[in-house]
């Protein structure tokens, strides 16, 4: 299925801005105003939706390749849910506001999501979702030129629908999706503009899954999907339009051992073909995993892995192949104190090039529940990236913050 816009789980070093006593103090005052002034009429206005609001404030210090910077970030969010006997409606909105020492502060990202789930019968269900996001990368983003003055603003829209039916021990699922990706121009230090309109594209997908229960615990499945990508214009790097088809076929096993272990593992083939004969097709083995293991009543371990294709930015290569693996462990020590550990591995390579890149990151976060409305947390992260052509970078970061919630 087409990936809908979403924010990937970040390592803490990805968050930048500038904290100061004045800024933090103002935000803290704003936080209490935000929660104390939230009128009861807001809930009445959305009745019978259940409304929830939150605000996260965090700041810290980051050291990247020997250069240190302060950062500050605020993330306000709101969500609404309405559930009935057969259906559920939900929606959410959030914004990321940060200040990096070398840049002007402002809104870095906006995310809007909506979903509906409907149980047509005991065996048949339908769900659909839409999402929209705005993202403004920071100037030190590895994907931007070194002489960038203003980063490009990107917009992503996605919509999907799924219909599923269970026949005794056999399950069938059908999916359709549509996505739009659009990137604005990049301004360089000499005031020239890099036109990124060759990255703008539409994508349409259709797919499905057939599963068969082998035992009450274990099932096997086949998952297939085909998608069509249509670009607004030819790539400036390739001098060719990257319109084409993507085929993803996987066989896998899913399991659910009561409340302890659940998830699935799959392996298959990922193929990308292009309408333009000058572009080489891509064929690679793909992997997928999503496993959750509950260790007792207070700790859990999560493993996620996947293979994805994305447009390449180096000469002669239309597509980048990315393999990712992330592992996360969290534990609630008591009613107030908890912690989490996370690590992430990534590998980027190409069909017709020896160039490779890799990333590794590790993070630690501790949380303390102040009361039912506020949580304090602190964390450390380390990231390293290596590229066979451009070299690599290393980043260390420490941070602390407060998270306020109002259900």
XYZ file of C-alpha atoms in Angstrom:
407
model
C 0.000 0.000 0.000
C 1.152 3.539 -0.643
C 2.838 4.974 2.401
C 0.683 7.673 3.854
C 2.469 10.728 5.189
C 3.617 10.128 8.551
C 6.375 11.115 10.924
C 8.955 8.520 11.471
C 9.881 7.785 15.146
C 12.900 10.115 15.618
C 16.069 9.616 17.575
C 16.443 12.515 19.955
C 19.292 14.109 18.010
C 16.865 15.017 15.269
C 15.305 17.744 17.409
C 16.913 21.182 17.346
C 16.172 24.730 18.584
C 17.339 27.335 21.143
C 16.228 27.265 24.768
C 16.622 30.286 27.009
C 15.189 31.159 30.404
C 12.903 33.721 28.797
C 11.648 31.428 26.024
C 11.104 28.475 28.341
C 9.416 30.705 30.895
C 7.056 32.159 28.309
C 6.202 28.702 26.999
C 5.574 27.428 30.505
C 3.205 30.322 31.180
C 1.564 29.691 27.822
C 1.163 26.057 28.719
C -0.806 26.757 31.894
C -2.898 29.344 30.082
C -3.529 26.776 27.350
C -4.860 24.243 29.812
C -6.590 26.482 32.288
C -8.275 28.561 29.600
C -9.505 25.619 27.529
C -13.233 26.241 27.939
C -15.762 23.563 28.648
C -17.659 24.900 25.635
C -14.919 23.450 23.386
C -15.955 19.982 24.500
C -19.610 20.934 24.133
C -18.937 22.219 20.639
C -17.548 18.838 19.570
C -20.062 16.748 21.524
C -20.466 13.790 21.360
C -16.750 13.530 20.442
C -14.204 12.752 23.155
C -11.628 15.549 23.052
C -7.998 15.283 24.171
C -5.270 17.964 24.079
C -1.556 17.885 24.850
C 1.528 20.061 24.735
C 5.142 18.859 24.809
C 8.055 21.210 25.572
C 11.638 20.071 25.211
C 15.052 21.674 25.017
C 18.670 20.602 25.115
C 22.102 20.668 23.532
C 23.372 18.927 20.410
C 26.948 18.320 19.274
C 27.277 17.438 15.567
C 30.719 16.917 14.040
C 32.337 19.104 16.686
C 29.827 21.956 16.446
C 27.490 22.507 19.367
C 23.998 24.032 19.223
C 21.109 24.576 21.620
C 17.592 23.594 20.625
C 14.046 24.071 21.814
C 10.864 22.425 20.533
C 7.135 22.664 21.301
C 4.492 20.249 19.985
C 0.829 21.112 20.621
C -1.734 18.512 19.551
C -5.446 17.815 19.720
C -7.497 14.721 18.933
C -11.203 13.873 18.846
C -12.899 10.456 18.809
C -16.490 9.313 18.574
C -17.382 5.631 18.957
C -20.706 3.909 18.412
C -21.699 0.260 18.459
C -20.600 -0.418 14.869
C -18.405 2.508 13.896
C -15.688 4.870 15.118
C -14.701 8.331 13.879
C -11.386 9.922 14.852
C -9.252 12.887 13.919
C -6.099 14.614 15.114
C -3.992 17.693 14.472
C -0.502 18.595 15.647
C 2.240 21.123 14.945
C 5.983 21.145 15.567
C 7.462 24.520 16.542
C 11.190 24.766 17.190
C 14.137 27.130 17.386
C 17.616 26.110 16.313
C 20.491 28.365 17.382
C 21.673 29.103 13.831
C 18.177 29.542 12.380
C 14.993 31.508 12.922
C 12.354 29.723 14.951
C 8.944 28.838 13.616
C 6.585 26.081 12.619
C 8.534 23.140 11.208
C 5.667 20.770 10.613
C 1.893 20.357 10.633
C 0.035 17.049 10.590
C -3.696 16.426 10.087
C -5.296 12.975 10.186
C -8.804 11.560 10.019
C -10.138 8.003 10.039
C -13.361 6.024 10.073
C -13.874 2.359 11.004
C -17.139 0.541 10.329
C -18.109 -3.018 11.247
C -20.482 -4.035 8.471
C -21.116 -7.455 10.042
C -19.421 -9.910 12.370
C -17.204 -11.040 9.490
C -16.834 -7.850 7.424
C -15.183 -4.542 8.278
C -14.339 -1.346 6.422
C -11.937 1.439 7.316
C -10.645 4.543 5.570
C -8.202 7.312 6.449
C -6.879 10.597 5.086
C -3.759 12.524 6.089
C -2.040 15.775 5.223
C 1.344 17.097 6.326
C 3.596 20.117 5.876
C 7.317 19.811 6.588
C 10.164 22.329 6.559
C 13.542 20.610 7.061
C 16.345 22.273 8.992
C 19.275 23.769 7.104
C 21.694 21.088 8.297
C 19.562 18.284 6.871
C 21.822 15.744 5.124
C 19.604 15.783 2.018
C 20.097 19.536 1.439
C 23.064 21.280 -0.245
C 25.794 22.738 1.985
C 25.091 26.264 0.705
C 21.345 26.228 1.378
C 19.838 29.490 2.681
C 16.151 28.502 2.826
C 14.955 24.904 2.957
C 12.148 23.723 0.655
C 8.638 23.297 2.052
C 7.148 19.879 1.281
C 3.485 18.845 1.331
C 2.117 15.306 1.407
C -1.450 14.067 1.105
C -2.625 10.473 1.417
C -5.928 8.601 1.418
C -6.614 4.887 1.738
C -9.506 2.466 2.165
C -9.579 -1.191 3.270
C -12.329 -3.817 3.119
C -11.793 -7.086 4.998
C -13.856 -10.279 5.347
C -13.248 -13.388 7.438
C -14.392 -16.794 6.081
C -14.056 -19.157 9.028
C -10.260 -19.784 8.957
C -9.567 -17.805 5.775
C -9.332 -14.027 5.647
C -9.395 -11.730 2.622
C -8.505 -8.046 2.480
C -8.578 -5.479 -0.326
C -6.895 -2.053 -0.310
C -6.784 1.056 -2.481
C -4.856 4.279 -1.969
C -3.873 7.609 -3.463
C -1.025 9.969 -2.524
C 0.316 13.339 -3.607
C 3.830 14.637 -2.812
C 4.938 18.191 -3.580
C 8.197 20.042 -2.814
C 8.867 23.777 -3.104
C 12.080 25.439 -4.324
C 15.360 25.535 -2.384
C 17.041 28.934 -1.943
C 20.853 28.975 -1.922
C 23.272 31.448 -0.326
C 23.714 33.328 -3.623
C 19.914 33.912 -3.748
C 19.499 31.453 -6.632
C 16.646 28.931 -6.548
C 16.760 25.183 -7.120
C 13.513 24.079 -8.736
C 12.329 20.850 -7.099
C 9.163 20.427 -9.145
C 10.635 17.309 -10.762
C 10.060 15.624 -7.378
C 6.321 16.346 -7.398
C 4.262 13.247 -8.097
C 0.978 11.366 -7.818
C 0.790 7.728 -6.774
C -2.086 5.250 -6.943
C -2.122 1.778 -5.420
C -4.244 -1.337 -5.141
C -3.485 -4.503 -3.236
C -4.729 -7.189 -0.942
C -3.961 -9.980 1.475
C -5.120 -13.573 1.787
C -4.464 -15.362 5.085
C -5.121 -18.871 6.369
C -5.231 -19.959 9.988
C -2.989 -22.974 10.566
C -3.536 -23.172 14.316
C -5.454 -20.899 16.705
C -2.126 -19.110 17.189
C -0.327 -19.186 13.812
C -1.497 -18.029 10.365
C 0.225 -17.777 6.994
C -0.499 -15.059 4.458
C 0.266 -13.673 1.018
C 0.337 -9.906 0.576
C 0.562 -8.251 -2.841
C 0.349 -4.705 -4.084
C 0.827 -2.778 -7.307
C 1.254 0.994 -7.480
C 1.591 3.556 -10.240
C 3.734 6.714 -9.906
C 3.261 9.724 -12.188
C 5.677 12.676 -11.954
C 4.865 16.238 -12.974
C 7.986 16.522 -15.130
C 11.275 14.858 -16.044
C 14.032 14.527 -13.430
C 16.702 17.219 -13.709
C 19.357 14.706 -12.632
C 18.315 11.849 -14.932
C 16.945 13.863 -17.872
C 14.092 11.362 -17.917
C 10.642 11.066 -16.389
C 10.414 8.532 -13.574
C 6.862 7.374 -14.268
C 6.508 3.668 -13.628
C 5.062 0.715 -11.736
C 6.019 -0.881 -8.428
C 5.179 -4.500 -7.579
C 5.496 -5.817 -4.024
C 4.813 -9.503 -3.268
C 5.407 -11.139 0.095
C 4.795 -14.392 1.918
C 4.677 -14.320 5.676
C 3.682 -15.788 9.004
C 1.699 -14.071 11.741
C 1.247 -15.237 15.323
C -0.546 -14.208 18.492
C 0.386 -15.995 21.731
C -2.310 -14.734 24.082
C -1.240 -11.321 25.430
C 2.508 -12.011 25.358
C 3.741 -12.194 21.776
C 2.129 -10.923 18.602
C 3.257 -9.818 15.167
C 4.274 -10.985 11.717
C 7.343 -11.654 9.582
C 7.403 -11.648 5.777
C 9.842 -11.901 2.874
C 9.295 -11.286 -0.803
C 10.284 -9.415 -3.927
C 10.117 -5.690 -4.649
C 10.211 -4.653 -8.310
C 10.181 -1.229 -9.930
C 9.778 -0.695 -13.704
C 9.964 2.573 -15.665
C 8.145 3.785 -18.738
C 11.363 5.395 -20.005
C 13.628 2.735 -21.495
C 16.752 4.699 -20.518
C 16.110 3.953 -16.823
C 17.131 0.570 -15.438
C 14.490 -1.454 -13.626
C 14.976 -2.245 -9.935
C 14.628 -5.731 -8.466
C 15.412 -6.504 -4.835
C 14.466 -8.853 -2.016
C 12.165 -7.202 0.519
C 11.652 -7.941 4.192
C 9.037 -6.989 6.726
C 8.592 -7.518 10.461
C 6.414 -6.061 13.199
C 6.719 -7.904 16.520
C 5.604 -6.961 20.030
C 6.647 -9.002 23.064
C 5.138 -8.227 26.467
C 7.589 -8.986 29.295
C 5.410 -9.205 32.366
C 2.881 -6.478 33.079
C 5.213 -3.465 32.927
C 7.749 -4.020 30.114
C 7.541 -4.543 26.381
C 9.877 -5.094 23.437
C 9.072 -4.000 19.876
C 10.888 -4.915 16.663
C 10.137 -3.376 13.261
C 11.877 -3.935 9.936
C 11.125 -3.114 6.329
C 12.375 -2.470 2.803
C 11.312 0.600 0.809
C 12.008 2.333 -2.508
C 12.343 6.106 -2.855
C 13.587 8.543 -5.528
C 17.383 8.853 -5.657
C 19.233 12.173 -5.904
C 22.599 11.003 -7.285
C 23.410 11.065 -11.030
C 22.443 7.962 -12.969
C 20.315 6.375 -10.257
C 16.509 6.712 -10.372
C 15.717 4.783 -7.175
C 17.205 4.323 -3.718
C 16.688 1.049 -1.832
C 16.417 1.427 1.946
C 16.436 -1.324 4.579
C 15.529 -0.359 8.150
C 15.507 -2.137 11.494
C 14.375 -0.586 14.773
C 14.245 -2.103 18.255
C 12.578 -0.491 21.227
C 12.309 -1.535 24.875
C 10.231 0.229 27.530
C 9.512 -0.478 31.176
C 7.369 1.158 33.823
C 9.331 0.722 37.057
C 6.511 1.931 39.295
C 3.454 4.174 39.122
C 5.587 7.256 38.463
C 8.954 6.260 36.956
C 9.592 4.642 33.595
C 12.261 4.490 30.898
C 12.732 3.430 27.291
C 15.646 2.335 25.103
C 15.666 2.480 21.312
C 18.094 1.618 18.564
C 17.809 1.969 14.817
C 19.810 0.645 11.872
C 19.509 1.764 8.269
C 21.156 0.889 4.956
C 20.806 2.684 1.615
C 22.026 1.240 -1.671
C 21.311 1.340 -5.401
C 20.609 -1.161 -8.150
C 23.424 -0.095 -10.487
C 25.959 1.602 -8.229
C 28.509 0.581 -5.612
C 27.644 3.618 -3.499
C 26.194 2.767 -0.085
C 25.191 4.645 3.040
C 24.366 3.492 6.537
C 22.935 4.928 9.731
C 22.957 3.825 13.338
C 21.341 5.472 16.329
C 20.636 4.753 19.955
C 18.509 6.666 22.458
C 17.588 6.539 26.142
C 14.670 8.365 27.769
C 13.497 8.453 31.374
C 10.031 9.683 32.389
C 8.530 10.833 35.670
C 4.774 11.208 36.195
C 4.216 14.438 38.131
C 0.427 14.115 38.220
C -2.408 13.048 35.945
C -1.807 16.078 33.707
C 1.983 16.473 33.556
C 5.001 14.274 32.867
C 8.690 15.202 32.972
C 11.276 13.441 30.860
C 14.972 13.557 29.942
C 16.981 11.735 27.317
C 20.282 11.166 25.509
C 20.891 10.061 21.942
C 23.778 9.187 19.665
C 23.634 8.975 15.877
C 26.251 8.063 13.309
C 25.898 8.051 9.529
C 28.379 6.873 6.913
C 28.402 7.394 3.126
C 30.901 5.728 0.804
C 31.173 8.984 -1.209
C 30.350 11.909 1.082
C 31.823 10.516 4.292
C 29.835 10.557 7.526
C 28.744 12.484 10.597
C 28.273 11.899 14.315
C 25.760 13.523 16.607
C 25.356 13.513 20.391
C 22.388 15.179 22.064
C 20.911 15.579 25.539
C 17.441 16.936 26.222
C 14.786 17.417 28.888
C 11.193 18.526 28.806
C 7.624 18.480 30.079
C 4.536 16.921 28.544
C 1.082 18.192 29.519
C -2.118 16.325 28.682
C -5.777 17.071 29.226
C -8.143 14.197 28.413
